[in-house]
Coordinates of C-alpha atoms in Angstrom, one line a residue:
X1 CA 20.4 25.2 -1.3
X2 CA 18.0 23.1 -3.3
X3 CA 15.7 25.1 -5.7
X4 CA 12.9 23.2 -7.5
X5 CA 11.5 23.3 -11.2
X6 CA 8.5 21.8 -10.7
X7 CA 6.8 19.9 -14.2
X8 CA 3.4 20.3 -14.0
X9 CA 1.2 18.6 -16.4
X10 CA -3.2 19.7 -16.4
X11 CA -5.8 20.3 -18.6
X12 CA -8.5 21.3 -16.3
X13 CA -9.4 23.7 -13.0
X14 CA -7.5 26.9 -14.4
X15 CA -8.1 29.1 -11.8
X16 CA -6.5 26.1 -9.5
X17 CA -3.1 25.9 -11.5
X18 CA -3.1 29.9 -11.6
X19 CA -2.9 29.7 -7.3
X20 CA -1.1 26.6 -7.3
X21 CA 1.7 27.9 -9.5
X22 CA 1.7 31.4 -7.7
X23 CA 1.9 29.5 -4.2
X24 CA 5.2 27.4 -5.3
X25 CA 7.0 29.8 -6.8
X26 CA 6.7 32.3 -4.6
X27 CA 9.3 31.0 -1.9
X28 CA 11.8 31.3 -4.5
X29 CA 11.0 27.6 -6.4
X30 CA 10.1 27.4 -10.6
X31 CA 7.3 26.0 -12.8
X32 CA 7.0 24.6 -16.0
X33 CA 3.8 24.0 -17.2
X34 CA 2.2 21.7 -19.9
X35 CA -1.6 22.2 -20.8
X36 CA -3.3 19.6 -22.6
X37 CA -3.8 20.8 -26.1
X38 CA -7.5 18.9 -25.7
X39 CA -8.0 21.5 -23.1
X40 CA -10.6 25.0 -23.5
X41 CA -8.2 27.4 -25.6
X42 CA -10.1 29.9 -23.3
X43 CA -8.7 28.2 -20.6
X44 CA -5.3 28.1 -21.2
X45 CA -5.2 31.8 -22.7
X46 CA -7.0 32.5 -18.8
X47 CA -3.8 30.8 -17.0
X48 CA -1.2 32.2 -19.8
X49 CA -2.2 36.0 -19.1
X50 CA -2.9 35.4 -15.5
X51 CA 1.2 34.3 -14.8
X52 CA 2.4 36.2 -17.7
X53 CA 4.1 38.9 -15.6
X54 CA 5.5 35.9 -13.1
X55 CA 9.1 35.1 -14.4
X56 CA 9.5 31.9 -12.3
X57 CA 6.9 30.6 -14.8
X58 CA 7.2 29.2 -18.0
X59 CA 5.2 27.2 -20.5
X60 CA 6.2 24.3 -22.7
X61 CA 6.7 25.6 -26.7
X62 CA 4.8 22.8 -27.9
X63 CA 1.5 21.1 -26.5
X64 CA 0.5 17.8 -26.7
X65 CA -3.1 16.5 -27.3
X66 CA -2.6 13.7 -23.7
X67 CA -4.3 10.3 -23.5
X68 CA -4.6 8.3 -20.4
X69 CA -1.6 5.4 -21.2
X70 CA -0.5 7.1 -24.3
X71 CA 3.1 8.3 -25.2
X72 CA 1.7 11.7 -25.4
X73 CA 2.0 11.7 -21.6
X74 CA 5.5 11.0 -21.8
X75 CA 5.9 13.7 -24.9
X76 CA 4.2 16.8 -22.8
X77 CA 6.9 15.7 -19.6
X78 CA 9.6 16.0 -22.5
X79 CA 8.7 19.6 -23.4
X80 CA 7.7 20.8 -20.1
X81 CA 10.8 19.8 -19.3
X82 CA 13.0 21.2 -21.7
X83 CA 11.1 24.5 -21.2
X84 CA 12.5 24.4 -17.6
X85 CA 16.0 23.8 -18.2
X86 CA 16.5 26.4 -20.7
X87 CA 14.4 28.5 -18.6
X88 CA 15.5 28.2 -15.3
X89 CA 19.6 27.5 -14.9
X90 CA 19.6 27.7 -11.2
X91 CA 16.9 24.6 -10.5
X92 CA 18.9 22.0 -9.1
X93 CA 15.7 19.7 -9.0
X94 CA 12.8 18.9 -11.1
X95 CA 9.6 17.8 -9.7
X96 CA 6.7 16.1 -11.6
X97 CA 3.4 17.5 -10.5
X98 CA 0.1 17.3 -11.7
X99 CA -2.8 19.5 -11.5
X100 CA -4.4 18.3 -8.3
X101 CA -1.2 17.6 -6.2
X102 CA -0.8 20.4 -2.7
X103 CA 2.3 20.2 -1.1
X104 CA 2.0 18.4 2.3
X105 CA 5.4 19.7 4.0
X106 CA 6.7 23.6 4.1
X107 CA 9.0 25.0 1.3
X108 CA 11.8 24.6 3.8
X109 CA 11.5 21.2 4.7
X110 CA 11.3 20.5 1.3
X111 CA 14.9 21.7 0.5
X112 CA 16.3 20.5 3.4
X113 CA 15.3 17.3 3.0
X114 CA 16.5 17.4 -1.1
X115 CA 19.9 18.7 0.4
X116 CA 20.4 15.7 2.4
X117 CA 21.4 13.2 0.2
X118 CA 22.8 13.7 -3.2
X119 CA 19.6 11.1 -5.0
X120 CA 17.0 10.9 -7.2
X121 CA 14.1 10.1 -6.2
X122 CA 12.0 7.7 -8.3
X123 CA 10.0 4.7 -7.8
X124 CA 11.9 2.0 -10.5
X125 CA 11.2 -1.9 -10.1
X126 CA 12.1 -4.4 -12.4
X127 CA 9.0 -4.4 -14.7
X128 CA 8.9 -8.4 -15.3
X129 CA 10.4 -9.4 -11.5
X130 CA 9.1 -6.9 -9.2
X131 CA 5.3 -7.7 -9.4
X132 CA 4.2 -4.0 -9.2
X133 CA 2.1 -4.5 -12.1
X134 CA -1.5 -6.5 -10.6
X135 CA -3.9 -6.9 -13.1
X136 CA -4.2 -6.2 -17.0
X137 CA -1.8 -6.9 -19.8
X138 CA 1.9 -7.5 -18.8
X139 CA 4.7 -7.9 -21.3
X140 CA 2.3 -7.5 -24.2
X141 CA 2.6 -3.6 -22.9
X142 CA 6.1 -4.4 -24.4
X143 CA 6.6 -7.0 -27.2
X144 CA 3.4 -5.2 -29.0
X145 CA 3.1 -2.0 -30.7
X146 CA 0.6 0.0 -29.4
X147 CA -1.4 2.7 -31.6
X148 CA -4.6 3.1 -30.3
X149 CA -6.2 3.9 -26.9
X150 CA -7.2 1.1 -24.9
X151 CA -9.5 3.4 -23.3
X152 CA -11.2 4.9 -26.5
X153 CA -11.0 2.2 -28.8
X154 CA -11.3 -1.1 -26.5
X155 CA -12.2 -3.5 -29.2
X156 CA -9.5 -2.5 -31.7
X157 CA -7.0 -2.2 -28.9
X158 CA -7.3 -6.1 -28.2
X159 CA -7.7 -6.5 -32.1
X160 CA -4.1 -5.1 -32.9
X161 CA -2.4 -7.2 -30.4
X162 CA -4.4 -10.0 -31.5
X163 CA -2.9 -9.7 -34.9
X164 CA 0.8 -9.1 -33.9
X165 CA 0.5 -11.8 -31.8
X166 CA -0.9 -14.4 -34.4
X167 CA 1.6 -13.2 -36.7
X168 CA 4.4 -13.6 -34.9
X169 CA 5.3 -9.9 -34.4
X170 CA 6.8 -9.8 -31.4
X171 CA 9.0 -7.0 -31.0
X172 CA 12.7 -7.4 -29.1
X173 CA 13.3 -4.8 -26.2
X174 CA 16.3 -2.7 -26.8
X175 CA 19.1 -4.9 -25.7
X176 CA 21.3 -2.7 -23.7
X177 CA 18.6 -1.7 -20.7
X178 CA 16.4 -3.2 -18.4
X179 CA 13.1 -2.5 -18.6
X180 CA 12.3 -0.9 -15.5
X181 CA 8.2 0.4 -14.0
X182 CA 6.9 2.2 -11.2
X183 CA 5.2 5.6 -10.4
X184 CA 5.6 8.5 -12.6
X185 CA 5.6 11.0 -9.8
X186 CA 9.4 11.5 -9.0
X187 CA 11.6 14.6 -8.4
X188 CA 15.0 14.2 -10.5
X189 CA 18.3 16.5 -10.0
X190 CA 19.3 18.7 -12.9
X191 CA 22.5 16.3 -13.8
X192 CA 20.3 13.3 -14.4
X193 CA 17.6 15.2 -16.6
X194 CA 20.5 16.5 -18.6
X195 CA 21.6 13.4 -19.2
X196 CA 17.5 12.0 -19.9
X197 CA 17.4 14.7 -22.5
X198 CA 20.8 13.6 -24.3
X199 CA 19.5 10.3 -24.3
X200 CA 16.7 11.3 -25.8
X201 CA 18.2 13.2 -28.7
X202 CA 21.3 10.0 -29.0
X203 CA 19.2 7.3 -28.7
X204 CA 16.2 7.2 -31.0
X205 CA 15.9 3.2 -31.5
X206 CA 15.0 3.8 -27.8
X207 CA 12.9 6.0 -28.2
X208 CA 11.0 4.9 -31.5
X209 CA 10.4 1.6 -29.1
X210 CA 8.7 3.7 -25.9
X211 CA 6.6 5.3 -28.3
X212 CA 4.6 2.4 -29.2
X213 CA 4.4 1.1 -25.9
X214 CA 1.4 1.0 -23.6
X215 CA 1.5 2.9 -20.6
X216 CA 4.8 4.7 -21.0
X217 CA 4.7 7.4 -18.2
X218 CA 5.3 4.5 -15.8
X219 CA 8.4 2.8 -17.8
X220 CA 10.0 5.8 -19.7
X221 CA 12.1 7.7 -16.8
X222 CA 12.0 4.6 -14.5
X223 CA 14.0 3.2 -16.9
X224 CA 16.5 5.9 -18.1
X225 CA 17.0 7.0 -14.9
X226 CA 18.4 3.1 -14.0
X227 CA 20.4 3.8 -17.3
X228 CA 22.2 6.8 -16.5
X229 CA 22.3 6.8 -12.9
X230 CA 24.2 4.8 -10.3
X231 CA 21.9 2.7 -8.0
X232 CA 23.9 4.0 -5.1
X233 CA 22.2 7.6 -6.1
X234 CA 18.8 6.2 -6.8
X235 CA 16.1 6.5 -3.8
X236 CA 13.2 3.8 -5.2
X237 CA 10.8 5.7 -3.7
X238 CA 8.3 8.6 -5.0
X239 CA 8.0 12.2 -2.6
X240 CA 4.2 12.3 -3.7
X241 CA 1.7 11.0 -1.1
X242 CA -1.1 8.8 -3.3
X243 CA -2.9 5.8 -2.5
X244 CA -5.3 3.6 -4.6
X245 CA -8.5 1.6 -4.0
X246 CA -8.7 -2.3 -4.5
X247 CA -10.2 -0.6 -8.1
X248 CA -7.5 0.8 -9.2
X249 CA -9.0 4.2 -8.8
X250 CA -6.9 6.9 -6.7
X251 CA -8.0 8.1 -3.6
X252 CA -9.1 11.4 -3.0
X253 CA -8.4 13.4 0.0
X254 CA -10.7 16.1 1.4
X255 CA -10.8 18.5 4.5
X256 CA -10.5 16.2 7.3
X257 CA -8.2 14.6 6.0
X258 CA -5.5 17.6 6.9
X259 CA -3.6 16.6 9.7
X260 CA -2.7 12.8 8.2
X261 CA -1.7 14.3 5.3
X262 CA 1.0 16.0 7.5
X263 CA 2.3 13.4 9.1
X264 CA 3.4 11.3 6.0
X265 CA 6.9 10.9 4.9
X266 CA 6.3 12.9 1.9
X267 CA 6.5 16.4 0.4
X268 CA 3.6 16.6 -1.6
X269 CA 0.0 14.6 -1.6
X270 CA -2.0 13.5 -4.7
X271 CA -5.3 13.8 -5.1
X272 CA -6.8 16.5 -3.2
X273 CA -10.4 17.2 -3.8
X274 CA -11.2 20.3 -6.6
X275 CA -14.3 21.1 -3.9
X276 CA -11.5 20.7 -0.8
X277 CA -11.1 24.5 -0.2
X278 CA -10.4 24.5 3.1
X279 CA -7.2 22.4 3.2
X280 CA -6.3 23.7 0.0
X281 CA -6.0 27.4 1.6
X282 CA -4.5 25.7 5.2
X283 CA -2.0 23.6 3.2
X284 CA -1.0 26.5 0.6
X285 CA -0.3 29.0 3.5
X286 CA 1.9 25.9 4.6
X287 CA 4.4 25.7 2.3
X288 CA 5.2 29.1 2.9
X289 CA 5.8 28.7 6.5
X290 CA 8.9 28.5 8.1
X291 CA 10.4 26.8 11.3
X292 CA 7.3 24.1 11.5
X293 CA 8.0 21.3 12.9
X294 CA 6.5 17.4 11.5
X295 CA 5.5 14.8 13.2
X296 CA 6.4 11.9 11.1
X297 CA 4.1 8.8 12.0
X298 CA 3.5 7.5 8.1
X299 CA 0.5 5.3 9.2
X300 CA -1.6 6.8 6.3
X301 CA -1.4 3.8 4.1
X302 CA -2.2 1.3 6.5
X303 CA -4.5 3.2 7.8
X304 CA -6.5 3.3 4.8
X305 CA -6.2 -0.8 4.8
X306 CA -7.7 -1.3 8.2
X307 CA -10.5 1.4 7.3
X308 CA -11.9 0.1 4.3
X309 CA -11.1 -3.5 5.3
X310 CA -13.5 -3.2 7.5
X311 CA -16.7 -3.8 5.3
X312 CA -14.9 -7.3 3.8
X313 CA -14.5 -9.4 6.7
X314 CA -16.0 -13.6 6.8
X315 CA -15.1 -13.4 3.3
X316 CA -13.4 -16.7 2.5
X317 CA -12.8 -18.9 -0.7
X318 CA -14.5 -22.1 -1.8
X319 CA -13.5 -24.8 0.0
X320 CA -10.1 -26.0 -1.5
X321 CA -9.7 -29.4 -3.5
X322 CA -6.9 -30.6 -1.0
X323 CA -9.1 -30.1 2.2
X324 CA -12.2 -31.7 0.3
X325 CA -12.0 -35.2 1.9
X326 CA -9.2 -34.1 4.7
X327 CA -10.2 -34.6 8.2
X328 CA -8.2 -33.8 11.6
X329 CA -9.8 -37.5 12.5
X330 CA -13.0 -38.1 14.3
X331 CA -11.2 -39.5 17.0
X332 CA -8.9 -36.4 17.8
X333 CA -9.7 -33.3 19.8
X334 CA -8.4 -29.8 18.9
X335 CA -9.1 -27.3 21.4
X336 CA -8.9 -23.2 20.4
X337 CA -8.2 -20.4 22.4
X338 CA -9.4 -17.2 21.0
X339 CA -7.9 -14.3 22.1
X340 CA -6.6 -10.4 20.6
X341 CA -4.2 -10.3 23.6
X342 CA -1.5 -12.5 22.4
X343 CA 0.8 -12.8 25.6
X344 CA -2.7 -13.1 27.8
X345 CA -3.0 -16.3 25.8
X346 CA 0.3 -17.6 25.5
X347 CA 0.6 -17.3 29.1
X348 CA -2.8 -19.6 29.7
X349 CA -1.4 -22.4 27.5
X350 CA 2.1 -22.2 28.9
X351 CA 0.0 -22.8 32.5
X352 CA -1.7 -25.7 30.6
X353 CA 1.1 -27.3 29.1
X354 CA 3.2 -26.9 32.7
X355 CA 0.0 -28.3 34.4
X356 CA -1.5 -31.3 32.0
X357 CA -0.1 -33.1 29.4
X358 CA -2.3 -31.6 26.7
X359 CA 0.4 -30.4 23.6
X360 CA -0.6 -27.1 23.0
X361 CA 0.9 -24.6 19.9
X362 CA 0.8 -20.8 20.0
X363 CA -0.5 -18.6 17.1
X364 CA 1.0 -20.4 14.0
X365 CA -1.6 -19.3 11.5
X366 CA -0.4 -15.7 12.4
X367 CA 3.0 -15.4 14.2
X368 CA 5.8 -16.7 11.5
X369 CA 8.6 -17.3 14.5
X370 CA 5.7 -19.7 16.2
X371 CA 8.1 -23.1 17.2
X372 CA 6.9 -26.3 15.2
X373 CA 9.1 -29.3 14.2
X374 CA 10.1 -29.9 9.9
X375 CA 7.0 -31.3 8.4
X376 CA 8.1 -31.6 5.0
X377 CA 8.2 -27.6 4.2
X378 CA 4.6 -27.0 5.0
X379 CA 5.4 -25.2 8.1
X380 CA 7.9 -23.1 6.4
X381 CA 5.7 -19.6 5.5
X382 CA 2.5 -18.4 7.3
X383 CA 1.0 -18.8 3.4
X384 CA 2.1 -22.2 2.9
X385 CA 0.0 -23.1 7.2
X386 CA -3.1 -21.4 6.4
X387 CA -3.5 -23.4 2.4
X388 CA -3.0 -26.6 3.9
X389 CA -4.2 -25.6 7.7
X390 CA -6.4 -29.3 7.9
X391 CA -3.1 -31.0 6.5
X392 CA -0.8 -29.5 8.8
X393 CA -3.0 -29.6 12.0
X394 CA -3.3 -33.6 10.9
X395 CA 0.4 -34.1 10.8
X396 CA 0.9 -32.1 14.0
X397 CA -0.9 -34.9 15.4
X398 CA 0.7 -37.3 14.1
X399 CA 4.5 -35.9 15.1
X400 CA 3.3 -35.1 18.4
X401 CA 1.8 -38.7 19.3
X402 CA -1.3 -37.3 21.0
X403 CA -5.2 -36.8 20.2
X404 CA -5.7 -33.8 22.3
X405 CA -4.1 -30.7 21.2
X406 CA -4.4 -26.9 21.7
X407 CA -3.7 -23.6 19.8
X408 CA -4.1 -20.5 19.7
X409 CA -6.2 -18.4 17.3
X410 CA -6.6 -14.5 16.6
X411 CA -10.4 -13.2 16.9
X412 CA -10.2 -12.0 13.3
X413 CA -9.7 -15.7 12.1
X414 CA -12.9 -16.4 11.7
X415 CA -12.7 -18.8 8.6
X416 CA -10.0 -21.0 10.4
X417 CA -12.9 -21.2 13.3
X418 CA -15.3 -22.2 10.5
X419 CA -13.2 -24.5 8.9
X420 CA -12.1 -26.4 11.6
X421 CA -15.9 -26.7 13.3
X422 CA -16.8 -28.3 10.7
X423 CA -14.6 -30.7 10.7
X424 CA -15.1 -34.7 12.0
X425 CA -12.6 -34.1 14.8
X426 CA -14.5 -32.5 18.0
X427 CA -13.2 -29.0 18.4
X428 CA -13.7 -26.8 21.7
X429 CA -13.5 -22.8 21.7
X430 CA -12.4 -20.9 24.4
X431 CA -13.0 -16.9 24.0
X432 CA -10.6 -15.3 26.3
X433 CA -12.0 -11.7 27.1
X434 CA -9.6 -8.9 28.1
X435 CA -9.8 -5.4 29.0
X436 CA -8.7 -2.7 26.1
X437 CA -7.2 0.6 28.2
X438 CA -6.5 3.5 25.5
X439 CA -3.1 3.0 26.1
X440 CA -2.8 -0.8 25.2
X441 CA -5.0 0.4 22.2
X442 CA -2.5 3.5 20.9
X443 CA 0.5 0.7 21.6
X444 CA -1.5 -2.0 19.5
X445 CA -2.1 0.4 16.7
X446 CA 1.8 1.5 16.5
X447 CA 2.4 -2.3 16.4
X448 CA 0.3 -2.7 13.5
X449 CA 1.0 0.0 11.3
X450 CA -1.7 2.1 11.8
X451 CA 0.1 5.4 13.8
X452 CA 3.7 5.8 14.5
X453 CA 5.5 6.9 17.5
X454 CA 5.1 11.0 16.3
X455 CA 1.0 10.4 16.2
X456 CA -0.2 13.6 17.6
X457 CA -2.7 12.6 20.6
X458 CA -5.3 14.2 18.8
X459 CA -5.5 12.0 15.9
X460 CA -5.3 8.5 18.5
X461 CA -7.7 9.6 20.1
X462 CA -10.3 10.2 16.7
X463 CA -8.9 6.3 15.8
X464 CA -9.5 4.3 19.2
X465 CA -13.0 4.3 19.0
X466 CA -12.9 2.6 15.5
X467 CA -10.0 0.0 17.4
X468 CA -12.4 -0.4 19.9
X469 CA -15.0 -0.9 18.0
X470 CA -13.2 -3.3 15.5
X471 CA -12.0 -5.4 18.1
X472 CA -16.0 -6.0 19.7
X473 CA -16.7 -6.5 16.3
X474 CA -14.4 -9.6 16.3
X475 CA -16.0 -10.8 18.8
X476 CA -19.6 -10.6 18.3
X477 CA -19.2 -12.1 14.9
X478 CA -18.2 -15.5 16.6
X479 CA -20.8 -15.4 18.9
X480 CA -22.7 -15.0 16.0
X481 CA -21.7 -17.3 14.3
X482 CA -23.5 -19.9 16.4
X483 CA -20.2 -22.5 17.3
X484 CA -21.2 -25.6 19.6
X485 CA -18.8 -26.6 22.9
X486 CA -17.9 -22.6 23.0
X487 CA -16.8 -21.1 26.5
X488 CA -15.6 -18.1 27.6
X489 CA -13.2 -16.7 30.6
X490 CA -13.5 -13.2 31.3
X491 CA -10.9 -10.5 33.1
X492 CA -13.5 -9.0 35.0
X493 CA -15.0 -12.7 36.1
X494 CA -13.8 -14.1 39.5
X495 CA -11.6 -17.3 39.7
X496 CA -14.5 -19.5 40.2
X497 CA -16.2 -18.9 37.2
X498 CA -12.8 -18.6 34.9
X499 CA -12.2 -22.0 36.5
X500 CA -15.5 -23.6 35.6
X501 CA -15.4 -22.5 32.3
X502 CA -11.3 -23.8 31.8
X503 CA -11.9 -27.0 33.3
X504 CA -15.3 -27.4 31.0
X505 CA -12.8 -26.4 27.8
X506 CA -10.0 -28.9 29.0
X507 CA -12.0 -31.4 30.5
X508 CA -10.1 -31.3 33.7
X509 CA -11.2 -30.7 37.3
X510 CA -11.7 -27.3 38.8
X511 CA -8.8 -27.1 40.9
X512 CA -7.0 -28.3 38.2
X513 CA -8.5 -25.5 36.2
X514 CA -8.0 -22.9 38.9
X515 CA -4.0 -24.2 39.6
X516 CA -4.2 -22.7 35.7
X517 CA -5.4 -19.5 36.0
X518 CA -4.0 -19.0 39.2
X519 CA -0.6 -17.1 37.0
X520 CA -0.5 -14.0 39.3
X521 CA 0.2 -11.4 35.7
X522 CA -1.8 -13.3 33.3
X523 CA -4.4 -10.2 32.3
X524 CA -1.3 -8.3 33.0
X525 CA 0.0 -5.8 30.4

């Protein structure tokens, strides 16, 4: 049976580490605990005497003064660490915590699931290949030595790396391993942290070279651990719940935010609000539990996109200097249908291709496996259509033979609408408008990522009126937006005045338009 040493590192909220340490080891699991040696001395000497009498408890011999991207994060693991082993001989696991992480799962799940597979887990991507680093310094984390806090001492941070690098002081990364970088919450069996510390104490070119590097904590035992350990035995992956802003900054969870944190695929969730009190006393009564049963939907992520997404949309980029003088041709026509019901449309232009010899194209802006003949590459990747959109609709044309083409467009498109509007070929919009049941909505949802098939009802339910509400949205903004030769065919209209509005899209007749519509399923779900 699994039994955890968990590595906490803190420096503030004493009272909070006190319960947090007395909640985790009392199912039968360890702690280790490293204090920031910047802390209140009357703080630590609070949480010291308050767990003095707790022997699944034990403190690092030596404390580290910790700066935010400094090896000292990396030293005050190392001792915690060591404290733990020597400590505690029974841990088969060690799992890095910090001072505002609650577990999300019960003690029990969390064992079983560390008895399945014989792994670490630790997040551990190439550090030049992988892209996981997004903005700020790159390499020069590596090839420079790094003295000073960026975050303290800004100026003479830049200064020093300006120097090395006019002076050609590159520095060569150990030869024998591969640089490796990703989050430095992981959970590590005993084996492999054995082996990290007799690394540490072999190897000390390797380690004189992490100890000038910037940002350490998310390199050091990403890296070793790639060293030491088989990749067959290496789960890239962290157990820690976190998410971050588009600012870099993490985000924090708070009351309400209970029940998702439950449903992730994870055993513990970081950050959890110092004023949360509520799900810190729900969620700490939690992992003493037994025989709970998880619902694992893991939309919590994704989730968060759509959410905060929402406050960004008809954003768009300058225009592009390949579309500057590109035109579809005055003398073509490019007809759109608009709709958030993907099969109502494709089922409309099938009708229209089967019934006129207009070409018409699916959603290729937003469906990859959309059919369209070699054009050179540009078709190749839904990036490569939406860059040179104007180019590609152009050649489309041209491949097809034919001035009179339609496709189909998502309502969240908006910039493709804008774009091609104002171009010199006429374009005609057709909004197709379908009812939204809840249950189309909970099935749309699972198909995008935002709840999974172990959702409790409870929690659809508190995200369909957002859906809802996202998907009028859509709409409304392209109303708003004020486009010319727009009509619009409704579900709850009659066939007359779908067919009225068809035939004024396609500029057909209106039994030609009703033939059309006349599909017996086409609002069908």
């Amino acid at each position: 049976m699994a039994t955890i040493a968990f590595i906490l590192l803190c420096h503030k909220d004493p009272q909070g580490i006190i319960d947090q340490a007395n909640r985790l080891t009392a199912v039968g699991d360890y702690m280790a605990i490293h204090f920031d040696a910047r802390a209140k001395p009357a703080d630590y000497d609070q949480i010291r005497e308050a767990l003095k009498d707790n022997p699944r408890v034990t403190f690092a011999r030596k404390r580290c003064k910790c700066g935010w991207g400094e090896w000292s994060l990396v030293e005050a693991t190392l001792h915690a660490v060591e404290a733990a082993v020597e400590a505690f001989p029974r841990a088969t696991h060690f799992y890095m915590l910090s001072g505002d992480c609650m577990a999300i799962k019960s003690a029990e799940y969390a064992h079983e699931l560390l008895d399945r597979e014989e792994v670490d887990y630790i997040e551990s991507f190439d550090f030049f290949s992988s892209g996981w680093i997004k903005t700020g310094i790159k390499e020069e984390r590596l090839i420079y030595r790094h003295y000073l806090n960026e975050r303290k001492h800004k100026f003479w941070f830049y200064k020093l790396m300006e120097w090395q690098k006019k002076l050609g002081l590159e520095r060569k990364i150990p030869e024998d391993i591969q640089v490796m970088i990703g989050s430095q919450w992981w959970c590590l069996r005993r084996r492999t942290i054995e082996a990290i510390l007799d690394f540490t104490r072999q190897r000390r070119d390797v380690m004189r070279f992490f100890r000038t590097t910037w940002i350490p904590d998310e390199t050091f035992f990403q890296t070793l651990v790639r060293h030491l350990v088989p990749e067959t035995e290496i789960r890239s992956r962290t157990l820690t719940f976190l998410m971050f802003t588009d600012y870099g900054m993490p985000v924090t969870f708070y009351n309400d935010h209970y029940d998702l944190l439950l449903s992730q695929d994870y055993l513990f969730a970081r950050k959890i609000s110092p004023e949360a009190h509520e799900i810190k006393r729900r969620l700490g009564q939690l992992y003493a539990a037994q025989g709970v049963r998880f619902q694992i939907s893991n939309e919590g992520s994704s989730l968060f996109r759509f959410l905060t997404d929402r406050g960004r949309l008809g954003r768009r980029f300058a225009t592009r200097f390949w579309e500057t003088e590109s035109s579809l041709g005055r003398e073509r026509e490019l007809m759109i249908v608009i709709c958030k019901k993907w099969h109502v449309a494709k089922r409309l232009v099938e009708r229209i291709a089967a019934l006129t010899d207009i070409r018409v194209i699916e959603y290729l802006f937003h469906e990859g496996s959309t059919p369209l003949p070699d054009l050179g590459g540009i078709q190749s990747t839904l990036e490569k259509r939406m860059r040179h959109r104007r180019a590609l609709m152009r050649m489309l044309f041209d491949y097809h033979g034919t001035d009179r083409m339609v496709v189909c467009l998502d309502p969240e498109g908006l910039h493709l609408l804008q774009d091609f509007c104002s171009d010199r070929a006429r374009t005609r919009l057709l909004e197709v408008e379908c009812d939204f049941s809840d249950d189309y909505l909970i099935g749309h949802a699972r198909r995008v990522g935002l709840a999974g098939e172990e959702t409790a009802r409870a929690s659809l339910e508190r995200l369909l009126p957002t859906i809802r509400h996202d998907i009028a949205h859509e709409s409304d903004r392209i109303r708003d937006a004020g486009f010319d030769n727009m009509a619009t065919i409704r579900q709850s209209d009659s066939l007359a005045q779908n067919a009225a509005a068809l035939a004024q899209f396609l500029s057909v007749s209106e039994s030609t338009a009703e033939e059309i519509l006349s599909h017996p399923h086409l609002f069908t779900d």
